[in-house]
XYZ file of C-alpha atoms in Angstrom:
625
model
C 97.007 156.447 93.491
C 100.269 155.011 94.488
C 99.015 153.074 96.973
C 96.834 151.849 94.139
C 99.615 151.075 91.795
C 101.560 149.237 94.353
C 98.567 147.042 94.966
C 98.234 146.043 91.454
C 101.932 145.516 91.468
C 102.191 143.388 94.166
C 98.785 141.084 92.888
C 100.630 141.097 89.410
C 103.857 139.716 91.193
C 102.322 137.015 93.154
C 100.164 135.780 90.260
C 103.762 135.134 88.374
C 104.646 132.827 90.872
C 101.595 130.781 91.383
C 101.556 127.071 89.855
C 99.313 127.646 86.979
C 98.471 125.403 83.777
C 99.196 126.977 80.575
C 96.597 126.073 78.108
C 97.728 122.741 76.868
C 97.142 121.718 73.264
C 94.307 118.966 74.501
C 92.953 118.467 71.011
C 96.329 118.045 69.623
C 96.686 115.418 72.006
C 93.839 113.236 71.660
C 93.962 113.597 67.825
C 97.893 111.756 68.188
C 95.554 109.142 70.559
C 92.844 108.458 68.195
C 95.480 108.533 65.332
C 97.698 106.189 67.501
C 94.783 104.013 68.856
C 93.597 103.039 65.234
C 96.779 101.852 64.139
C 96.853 99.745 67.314
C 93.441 98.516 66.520
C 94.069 97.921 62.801
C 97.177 96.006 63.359
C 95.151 93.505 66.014
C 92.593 93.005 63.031
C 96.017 92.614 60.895
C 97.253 89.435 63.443
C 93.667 87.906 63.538
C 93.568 88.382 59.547
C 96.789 86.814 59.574
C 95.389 83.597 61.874
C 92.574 83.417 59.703
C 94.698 82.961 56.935
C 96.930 79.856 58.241
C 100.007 82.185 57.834
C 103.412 81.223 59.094
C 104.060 81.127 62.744
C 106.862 83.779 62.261
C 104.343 86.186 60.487
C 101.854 85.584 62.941
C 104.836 86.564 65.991
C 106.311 89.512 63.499
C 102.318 90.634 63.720
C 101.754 90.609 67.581
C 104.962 92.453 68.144
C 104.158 94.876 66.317
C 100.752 95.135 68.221
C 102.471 95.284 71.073
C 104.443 98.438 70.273
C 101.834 100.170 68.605
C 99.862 99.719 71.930
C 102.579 101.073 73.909
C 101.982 104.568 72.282
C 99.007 104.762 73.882
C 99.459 103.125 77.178
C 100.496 106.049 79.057
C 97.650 107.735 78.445
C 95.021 105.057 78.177
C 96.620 103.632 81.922
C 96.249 107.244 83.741
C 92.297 107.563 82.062
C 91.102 104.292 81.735
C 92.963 101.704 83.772
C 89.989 99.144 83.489
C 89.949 99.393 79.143
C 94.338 98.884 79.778
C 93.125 96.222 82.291
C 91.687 94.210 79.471
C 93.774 95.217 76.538
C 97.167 94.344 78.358
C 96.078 93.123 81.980
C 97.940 89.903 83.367
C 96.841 86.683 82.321
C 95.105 85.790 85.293
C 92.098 84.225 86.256
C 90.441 86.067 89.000
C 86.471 85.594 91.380
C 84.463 88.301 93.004
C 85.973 87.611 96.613
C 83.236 88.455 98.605
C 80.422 87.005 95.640
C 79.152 83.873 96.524
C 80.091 81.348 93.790
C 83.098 80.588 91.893
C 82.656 82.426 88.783
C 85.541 83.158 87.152
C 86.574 86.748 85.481
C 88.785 85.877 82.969
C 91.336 87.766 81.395
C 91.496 88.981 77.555
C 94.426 91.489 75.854
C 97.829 91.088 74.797
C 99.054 88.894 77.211
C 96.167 86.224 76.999
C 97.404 85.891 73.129
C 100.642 85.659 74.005
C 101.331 82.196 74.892
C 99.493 80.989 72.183
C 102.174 82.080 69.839
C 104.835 81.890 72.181
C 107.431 80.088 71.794
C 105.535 78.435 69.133
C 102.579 78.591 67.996
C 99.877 75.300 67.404
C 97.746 75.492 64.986
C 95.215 73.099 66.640
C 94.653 76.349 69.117
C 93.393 78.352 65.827
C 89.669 78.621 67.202
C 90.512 79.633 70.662
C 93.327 82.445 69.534
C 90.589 83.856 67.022
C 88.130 83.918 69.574
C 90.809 85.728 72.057
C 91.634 88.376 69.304
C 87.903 89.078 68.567
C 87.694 90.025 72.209
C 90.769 92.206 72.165
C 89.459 93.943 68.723
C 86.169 94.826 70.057
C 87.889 96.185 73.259
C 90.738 98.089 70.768
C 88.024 99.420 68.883
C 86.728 101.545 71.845
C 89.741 102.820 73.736
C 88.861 106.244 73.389
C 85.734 106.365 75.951
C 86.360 108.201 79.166
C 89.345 110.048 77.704
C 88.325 113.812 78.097
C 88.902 115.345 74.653
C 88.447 118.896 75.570
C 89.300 118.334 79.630
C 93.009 116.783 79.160
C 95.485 119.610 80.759
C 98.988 120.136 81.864
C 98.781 118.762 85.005
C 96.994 115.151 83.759
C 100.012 115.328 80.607
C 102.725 115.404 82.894
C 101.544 113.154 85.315
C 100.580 110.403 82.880
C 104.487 110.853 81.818
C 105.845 110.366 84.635
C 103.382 107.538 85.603
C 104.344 105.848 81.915
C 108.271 106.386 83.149
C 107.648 104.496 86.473
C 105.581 101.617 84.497
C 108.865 101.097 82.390
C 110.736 100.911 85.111
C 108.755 98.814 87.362
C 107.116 96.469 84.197
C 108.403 96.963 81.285
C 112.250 96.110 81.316
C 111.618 93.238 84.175
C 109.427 91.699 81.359
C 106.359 91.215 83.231
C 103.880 92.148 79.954
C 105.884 90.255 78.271
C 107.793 87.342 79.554
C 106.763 85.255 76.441
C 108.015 87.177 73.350
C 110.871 88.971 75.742
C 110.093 92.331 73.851
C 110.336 94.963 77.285
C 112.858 96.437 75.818
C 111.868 97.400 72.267
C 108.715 98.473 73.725
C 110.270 100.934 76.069
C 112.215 102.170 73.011
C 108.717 102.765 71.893
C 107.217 104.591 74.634
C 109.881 106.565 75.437
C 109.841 108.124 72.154
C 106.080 108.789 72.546
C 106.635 110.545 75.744
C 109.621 112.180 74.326
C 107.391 113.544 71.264
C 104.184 114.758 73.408
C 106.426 116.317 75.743
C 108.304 118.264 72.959
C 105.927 121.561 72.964
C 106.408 122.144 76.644
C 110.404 121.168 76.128
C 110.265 124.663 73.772
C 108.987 126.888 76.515
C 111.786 126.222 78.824
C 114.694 128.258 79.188
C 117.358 126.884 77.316
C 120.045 125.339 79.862
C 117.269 123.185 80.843
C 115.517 122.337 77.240
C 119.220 121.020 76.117
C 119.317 118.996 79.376
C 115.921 117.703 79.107
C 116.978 116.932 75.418
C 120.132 115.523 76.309
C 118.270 113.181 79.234
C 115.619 112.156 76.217
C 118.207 110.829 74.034
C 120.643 109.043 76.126
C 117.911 106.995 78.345
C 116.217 105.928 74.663
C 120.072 105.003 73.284
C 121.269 103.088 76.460
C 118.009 100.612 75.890
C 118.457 100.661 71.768
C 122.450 99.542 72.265
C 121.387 97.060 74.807
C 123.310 93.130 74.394
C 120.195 91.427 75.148
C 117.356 91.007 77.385
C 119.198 88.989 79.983
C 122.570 90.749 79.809
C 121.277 94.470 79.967
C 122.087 96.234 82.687
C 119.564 97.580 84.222
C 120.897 99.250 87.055
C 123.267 101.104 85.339
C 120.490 102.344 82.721
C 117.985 103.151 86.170
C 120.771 105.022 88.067
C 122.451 107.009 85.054
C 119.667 107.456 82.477
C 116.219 107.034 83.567
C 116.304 108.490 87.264
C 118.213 111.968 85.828
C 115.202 111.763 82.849
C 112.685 111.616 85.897
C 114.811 114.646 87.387
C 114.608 116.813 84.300
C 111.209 116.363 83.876
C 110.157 117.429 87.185
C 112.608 120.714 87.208
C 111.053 121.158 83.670
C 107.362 121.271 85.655
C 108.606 123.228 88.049
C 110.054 125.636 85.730
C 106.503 125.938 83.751
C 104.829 126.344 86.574
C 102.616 123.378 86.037
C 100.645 121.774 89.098
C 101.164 118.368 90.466
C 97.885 116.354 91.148
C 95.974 116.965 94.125
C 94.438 113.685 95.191
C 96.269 111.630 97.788
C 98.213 108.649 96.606
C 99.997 106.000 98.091
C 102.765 106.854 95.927
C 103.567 110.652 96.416
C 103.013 113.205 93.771
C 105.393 115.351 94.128
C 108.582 112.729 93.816
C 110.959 112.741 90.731
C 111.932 108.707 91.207
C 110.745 105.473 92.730
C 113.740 105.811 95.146
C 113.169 109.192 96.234
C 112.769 109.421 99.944
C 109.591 109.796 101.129
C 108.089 108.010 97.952
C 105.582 106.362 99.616
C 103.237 107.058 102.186
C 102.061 104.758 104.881
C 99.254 106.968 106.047
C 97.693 106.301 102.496
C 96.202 103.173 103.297
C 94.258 103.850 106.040
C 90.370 103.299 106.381
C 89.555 106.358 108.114
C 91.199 110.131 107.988
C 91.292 109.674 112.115
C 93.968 107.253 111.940
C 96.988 109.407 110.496
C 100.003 108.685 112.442
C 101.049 110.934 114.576
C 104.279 111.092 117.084
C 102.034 110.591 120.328
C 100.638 107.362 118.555
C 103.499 105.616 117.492
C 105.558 106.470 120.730
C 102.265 105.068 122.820
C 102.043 102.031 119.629
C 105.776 101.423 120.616
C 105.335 100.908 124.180
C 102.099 98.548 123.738
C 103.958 96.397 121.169
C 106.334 95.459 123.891
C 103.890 95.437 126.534
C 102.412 91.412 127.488
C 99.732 93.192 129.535
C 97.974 93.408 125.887
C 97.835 89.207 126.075
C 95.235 86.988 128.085
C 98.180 85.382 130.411
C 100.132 88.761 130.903
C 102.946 87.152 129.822
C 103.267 87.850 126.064
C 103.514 90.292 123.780
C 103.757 91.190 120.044
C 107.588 91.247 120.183
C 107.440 87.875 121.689
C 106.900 86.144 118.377
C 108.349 89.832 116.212
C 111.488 90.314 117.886
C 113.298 93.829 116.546
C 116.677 92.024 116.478
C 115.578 89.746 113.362
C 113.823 92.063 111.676
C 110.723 91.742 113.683
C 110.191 87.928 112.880
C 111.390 85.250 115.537
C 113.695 82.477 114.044
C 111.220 79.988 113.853
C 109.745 77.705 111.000
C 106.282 78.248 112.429
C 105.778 80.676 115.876
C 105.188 78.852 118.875
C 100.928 78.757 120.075
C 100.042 80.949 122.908
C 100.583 78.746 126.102
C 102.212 76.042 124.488
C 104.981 74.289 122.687
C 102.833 73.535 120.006
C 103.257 75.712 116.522
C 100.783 77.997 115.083
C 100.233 77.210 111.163
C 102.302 79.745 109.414
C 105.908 81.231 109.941
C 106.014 85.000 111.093
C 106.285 87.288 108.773
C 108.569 90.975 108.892
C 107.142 93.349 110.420
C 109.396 96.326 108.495
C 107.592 97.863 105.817
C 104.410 96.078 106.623
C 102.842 99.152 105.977
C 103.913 98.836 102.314
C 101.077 96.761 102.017
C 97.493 96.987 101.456
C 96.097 93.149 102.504
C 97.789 91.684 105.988
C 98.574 87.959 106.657
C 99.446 85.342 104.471
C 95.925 84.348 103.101
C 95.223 88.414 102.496
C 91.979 87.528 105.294
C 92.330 91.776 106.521
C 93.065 94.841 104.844
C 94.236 97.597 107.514
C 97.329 97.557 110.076
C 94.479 98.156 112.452
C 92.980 94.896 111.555
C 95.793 93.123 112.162
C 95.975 93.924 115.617
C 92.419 93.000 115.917
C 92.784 89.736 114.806
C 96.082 89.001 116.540
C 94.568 89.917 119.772
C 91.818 87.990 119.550
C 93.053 84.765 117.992
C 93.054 81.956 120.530
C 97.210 80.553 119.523
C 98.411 84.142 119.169
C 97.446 86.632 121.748
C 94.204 85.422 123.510
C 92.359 88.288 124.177
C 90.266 91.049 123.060
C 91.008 94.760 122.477
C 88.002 95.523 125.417
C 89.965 93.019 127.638
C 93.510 94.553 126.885
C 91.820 98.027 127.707
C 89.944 97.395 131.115
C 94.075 95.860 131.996
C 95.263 99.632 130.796
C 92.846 101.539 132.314
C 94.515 100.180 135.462
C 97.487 102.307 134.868
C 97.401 106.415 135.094
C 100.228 106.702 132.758
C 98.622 104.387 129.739
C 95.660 106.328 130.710
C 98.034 110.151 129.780
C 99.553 108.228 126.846
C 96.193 107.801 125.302
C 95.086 111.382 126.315
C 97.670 112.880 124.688
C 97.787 110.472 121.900
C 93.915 110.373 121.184
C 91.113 113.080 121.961
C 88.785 110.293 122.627
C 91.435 108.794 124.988
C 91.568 105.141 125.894
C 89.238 103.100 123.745
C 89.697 99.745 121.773
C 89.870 101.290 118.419
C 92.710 103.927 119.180
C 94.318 101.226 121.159
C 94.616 98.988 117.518
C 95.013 102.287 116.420
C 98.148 103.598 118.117
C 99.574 99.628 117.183
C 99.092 100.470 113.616
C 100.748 104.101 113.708
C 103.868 102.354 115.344
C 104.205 99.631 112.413
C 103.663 102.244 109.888
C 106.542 103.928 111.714
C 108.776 100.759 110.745
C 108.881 101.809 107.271
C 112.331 102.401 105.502
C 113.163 102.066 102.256
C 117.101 103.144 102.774
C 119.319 99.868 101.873
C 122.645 100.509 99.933
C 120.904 99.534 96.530
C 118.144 102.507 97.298
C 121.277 104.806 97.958
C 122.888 103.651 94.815
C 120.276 104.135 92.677
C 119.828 107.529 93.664
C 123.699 108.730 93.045
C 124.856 108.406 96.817
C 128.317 107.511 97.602
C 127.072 103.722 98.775
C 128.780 100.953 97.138
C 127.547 97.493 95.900
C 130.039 94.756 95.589
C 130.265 93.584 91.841
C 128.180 90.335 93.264
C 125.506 92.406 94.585
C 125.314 94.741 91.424
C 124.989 91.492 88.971
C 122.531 89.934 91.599
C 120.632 93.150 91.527
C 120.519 93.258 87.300
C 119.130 89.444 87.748
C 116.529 90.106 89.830
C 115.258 93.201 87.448
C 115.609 91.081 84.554
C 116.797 87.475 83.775
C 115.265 85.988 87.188
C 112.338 87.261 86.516
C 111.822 88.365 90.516
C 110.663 91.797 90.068
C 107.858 90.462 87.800
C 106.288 89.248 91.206
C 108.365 91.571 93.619
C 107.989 94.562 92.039
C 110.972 97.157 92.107
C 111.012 99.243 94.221
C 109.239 97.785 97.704
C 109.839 94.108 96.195
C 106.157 93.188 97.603
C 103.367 92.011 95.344
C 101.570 95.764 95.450
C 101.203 96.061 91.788
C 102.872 99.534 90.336
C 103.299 101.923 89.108
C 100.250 103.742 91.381
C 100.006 101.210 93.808
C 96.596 101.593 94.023
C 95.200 98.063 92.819
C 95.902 95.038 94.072
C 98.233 93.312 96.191
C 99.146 90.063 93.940
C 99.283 86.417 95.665
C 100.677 83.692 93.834
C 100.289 79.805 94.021
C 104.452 78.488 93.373
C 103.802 75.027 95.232
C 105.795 75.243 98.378
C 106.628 72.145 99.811
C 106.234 70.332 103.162
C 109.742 69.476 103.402
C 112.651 71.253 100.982
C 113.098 68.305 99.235
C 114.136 68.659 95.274
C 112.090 65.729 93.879
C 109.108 64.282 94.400
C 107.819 66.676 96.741
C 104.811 67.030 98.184
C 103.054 70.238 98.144
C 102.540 71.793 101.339
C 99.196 71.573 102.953
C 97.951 74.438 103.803
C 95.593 76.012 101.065
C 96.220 79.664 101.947
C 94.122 82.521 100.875
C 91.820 79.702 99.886
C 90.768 79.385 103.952
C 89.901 83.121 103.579
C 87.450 83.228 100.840
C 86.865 79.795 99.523
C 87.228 80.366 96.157
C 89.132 77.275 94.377
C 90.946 79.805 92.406
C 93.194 80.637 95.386
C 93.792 76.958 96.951
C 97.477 77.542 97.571
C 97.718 81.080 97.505
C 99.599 83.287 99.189
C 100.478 86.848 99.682
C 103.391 88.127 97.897
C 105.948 89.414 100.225
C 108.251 91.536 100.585
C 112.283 90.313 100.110
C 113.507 93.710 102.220
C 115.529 92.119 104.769
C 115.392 88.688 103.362
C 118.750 88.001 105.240
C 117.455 88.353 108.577
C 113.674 86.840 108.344
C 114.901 83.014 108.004
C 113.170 80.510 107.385
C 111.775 81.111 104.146
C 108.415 80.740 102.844
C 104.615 80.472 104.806
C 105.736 77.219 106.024
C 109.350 77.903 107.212
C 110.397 74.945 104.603
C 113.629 76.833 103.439
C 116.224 77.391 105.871
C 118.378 79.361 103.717
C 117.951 82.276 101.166
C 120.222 79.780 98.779
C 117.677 76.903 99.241
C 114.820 79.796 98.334
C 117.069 80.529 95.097
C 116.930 76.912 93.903
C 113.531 76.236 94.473
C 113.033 78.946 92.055
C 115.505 77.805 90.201
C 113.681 74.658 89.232
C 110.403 76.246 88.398
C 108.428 76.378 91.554
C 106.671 73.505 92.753
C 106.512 71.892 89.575
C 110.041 71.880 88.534
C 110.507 69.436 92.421
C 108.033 67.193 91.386
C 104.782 68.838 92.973
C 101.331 68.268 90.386
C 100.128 71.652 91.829
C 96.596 73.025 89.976
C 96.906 76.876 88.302
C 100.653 77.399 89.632
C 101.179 81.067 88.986
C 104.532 80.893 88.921
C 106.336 79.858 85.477
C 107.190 76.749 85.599
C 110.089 76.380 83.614
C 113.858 76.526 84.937
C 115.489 79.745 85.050
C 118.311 78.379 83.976
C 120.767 80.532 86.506
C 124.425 79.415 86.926
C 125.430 78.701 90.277
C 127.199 81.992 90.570
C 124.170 83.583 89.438
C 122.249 82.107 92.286
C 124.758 83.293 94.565
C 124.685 87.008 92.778
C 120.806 86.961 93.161
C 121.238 86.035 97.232
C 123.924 88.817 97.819
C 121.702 91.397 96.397
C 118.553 89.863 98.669
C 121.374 90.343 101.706
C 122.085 93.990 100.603
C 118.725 94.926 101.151
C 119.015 94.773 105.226
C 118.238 98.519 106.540
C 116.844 98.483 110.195
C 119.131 101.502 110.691
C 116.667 103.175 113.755
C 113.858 100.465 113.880
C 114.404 98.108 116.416
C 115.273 99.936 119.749
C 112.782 99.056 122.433
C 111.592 101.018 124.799
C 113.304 101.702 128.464
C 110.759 100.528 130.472
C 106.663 99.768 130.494
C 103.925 102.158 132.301
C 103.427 101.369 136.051
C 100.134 99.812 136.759
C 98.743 101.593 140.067
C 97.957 98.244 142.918
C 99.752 95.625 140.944
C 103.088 94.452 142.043
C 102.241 91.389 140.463
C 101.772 92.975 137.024
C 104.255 95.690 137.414
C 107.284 92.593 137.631
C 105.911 91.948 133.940
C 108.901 91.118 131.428
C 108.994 94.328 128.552
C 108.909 92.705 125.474
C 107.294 89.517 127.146
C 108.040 85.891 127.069
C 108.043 83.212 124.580
């Protein structure tokens, strides 16, 4: 009987500290949707009424603002259930083409932002038909928002997560500006959704124990006050409002799940569930974008990755290697405009590129042509002015040595094969992955300084720049957040031949427009990251820009346009920034504080022996140039 007793006990007592999901108020929350999605619907018809009508420019500005806000209510949950239906209600305004289709048919955007510059800065009333047309579009897409949203289905778990999601949008897009660079409303509109989040969150805020509901409270207030007392769009300061307000909100709410017991998702991201911030450590996961499970890193691969990445027995003249043209000590690039061609003084087309958080990344090389780390290496080794080779080649040269032969044994069931061999190269860049500069540490409340130039450079680039609207916060590539799970954006900005400032002449290599031939992308390239930026000189695909203060100007001017350069669907806005010359130099000291190779670049001691081969064995570890 006792026995019995304690049994029931001791189920009872585990049960209570399971994760669990209380039984959330789902109805309550899609009635607040619907409610919230009509008004959003009814005040598009209200703008397109108001076009109809010939009214005043202003009222026809006053009208789309307010569309805009009322569709921020809903974003956070239309975003985390229907991405494609936010896709086309507030998607960027870009044209896009089936890459592998045949044909150039464009997909062309529709939403908010399409409308946008048709009323921004001014409005032209010769544009009447097209902006109707554009709004009809967007109503008969508003009018619908509710399919796929699980009325009875929507839990704690999908609540929560959709916050925090919404949180890291604001932070990422919505005070850089990049859904609205036009009408400059980011702020107002994160007044808006914060207060949305604030109110569905308020029923789980009253089962909390009390310390924490005042906190959470407390946290709620503050981050929506900092933005409603903000100067300006160009003179808020956004790091101040990240570190102090936003990232402690993001805190809160995750001791608040924690507290309640409520689950985090379960299906593998690229950006980790189970974070409170962006700048968390261990935010993002590498392993993520991988095409299959076999490929997980592991400490065998990358140590056996390291070794062949400095090994020139992986090249057809034994005499180079990967670190021959990504060299640790810059950041695992090698000085040069363009890299020298295999066997030659000649130049290969492009500049090389970082290797450090290359894993960050879901498309490889310039022109976007691979997707995986592992196909990377494939290409590399094979292509005739790079390595000049084959994986099978590089592996009959391996299988020469009893040590590579271990390395793979241990590294690999399957041993030494071509696939684990690109393999084991991939699991060593992923291993060059660190997201640990002084403005990560700041953000996150460690005792790391920036220097006031840094910390005004840093509130440009978030806001009046407009960098992060392309580099987006917190990797500062072009993977699109706040899930990281879309696209990786390239952009056409008309690089030049030569850095010249006027009449330039656009540079001519056409970029991901080699890859899949689509005219859309003649010029394109891959958005990359600015980690490190003050060790990967030269600057751009080309090399052009010697300097990060020569990179500054050019975008400065506008891009390729603003130096002269007639360049077709430039994605880039082409008006001046309008940045001071201290301003430019604030932006570039913030690019500079960014440098963190802290425990990436050692090489290894020495290569594996390779049994018979005195000849080979004399090779040069980290190869020739």
């Amino acid at each position: 009987m006792y026995r019995l007793l304690g049994l029931c006990f001791m189920v009872v007592s585990i049960a209570a500290f399971l994760p669990k999901d209380f039984p959330s108020d789902s109805k309550a929350v899609y009635r607040q949707f619907l409610a919230d999605k009509t008004r959003f619907h009814q005040q598009v018809q209200q703008l397109a009424a108001y076009v109809l009508a010939d009214a005043p420019a202003d009222s026809l500005r006053a009208a789309f603002v307010r569309s805009r806000q009322d569709y921020k209510r809903i974003e956070w949950l239309l975003e985390y259930y229907q991405p494609f239906l936010a896709s086309h209600v507030n998607g960027p305004p870009v044209v896009e083409v089936e890459e592998y289709e045949p044909g150039q048919t464009p997909i062309l955007p529709t939403g908010l932002q399409v409308v946008e510059p048709y009323l921004f800065p001014t409005y032209a009333p010769k544009q009447k038909a097209e902006l109707t047309r554009e709004l009809t579009v967007l109503m008969a897409y508003s009018s619908r928002l509710e399919q796929g949203i699980p009325a009875d289905l929507i839990n704690d778990t999908d609540v929560v997560e959709a916050i925090r999601q919404q949180l890291f949008r604001i932070v990422a897009l919505g005070i850089t500006g990049y859904d609205a660079p036009a009408a400059r409303t980011g702020l107002p509109e994160a007044v808006v959704s914060l207060r949305k989040l604030h109110d569905t969150f308020r029923p789980y805020a009253m089962r909390l124990t009390q310390p924490l509901g005042n906190q959470l409270e407390q946290r709620w207030a503050e981050t929506i006050q900092a933005i409603e007392q903000a100067p300006g769009f160009d003179n808020f300061d956004r790091v101040a409002f990240v570190r102090d307000k936003l990232y402690p909100l993001c805190r809160s709410l995750k001791q608040a799940r924690l507290e309640l017991g409520i689950r985090t998702i379960s299906n593998a991201r690229f950006l980790s569930p189970n974070v409170a911030t962006l700048s968390d450590s261990g935010a993002f996961r590498p392993d993520y974008l991988i095409n299959f499970g076999d490929f997980v890193s592991t400490p065998q691969k990358v140590a056996l990755g390291k070794v062949l990445f400095f090994d020139p027995l992986l090249s057809g003249n034994n005499a180079r290697s990967c670190a021959s043209c990504h060299q640790p000590e810059r950041a695992f690039t090698d000085g040069r405009p363009k890299s020298r061609a295999f066997g030659s003084r000649k130049s290969v087309i492009r500049n090389a590129p970082t290797l450090l958080n290359a894993g960050l990344q879901n498309v490889q090389f310039y022109d976007s042509r691979v997707f995986f780390l592992e196909d990377q290496a494939h290409d590399v080794l094979n292509n005739i002015h790079e390595m000049r080779t084959s994986p099978d080649s590089a592996v009959k040269k391996l299988a020469s040595s009893s040590e590579y032969k271990k390395m793979f044994s241990e590294a690999f069931s399957s041993g030494l094969t071509a696939p684990n061999l690109r393999n084991a190269l991939a699991s060593y860049i992923r291993s060059l992955t660190s997201l640990n500069a002084r403005p990560d540490q700041y953000l996150r409340g460690e005792p790391a300084a920036l220097s006031e130039d840094e910390r005004n450079g840093f509130n440009l680039f978030l806001g009046k720049a407009r960098c992060a609207t392309c580099h987006f916060f917190p990797v500062y590539n072009g993977f699109v957040p706040p899930i990281y799970d879309k696209k990786m954006d390239s952009e056409i900005i008309g690089v030049p031949r030569r850095p010249k400032k006027r009449r330039a002449r656009i540079d001519k290599d056409e970029g991901k427009f080699n890859t899949y031939q689509k005219n859309i992308h003649r010029f394109a390239f891959k958005t990359p990251t600015v980690r490190n930026a003050g060790l990967t000189g030269p600057y751009m695909h080309n090399g052009a820009y010697k300097t990060l203060d020569q990179v500054v100007d050019f975008y400065n001017r506008g891009g390729g346009i603003g130096i002269g350069i007639a360049v077709e669907g430039q994605t880039l806005a082409e008006d001046p920034l309008n940045l001071t010359l201290k301003e430019q130099k604030a932006l570039v000291a913030f690019m500079k504080s960014l440098t963190d190779t802290t425990g990436l670049t050692q090489r290894p001691s020495q290569l594996p022996a390779i049994e018979g081969n005195p000849e080979l064995n004399a090779r040069r570890l980290g190869g020739r140039y």
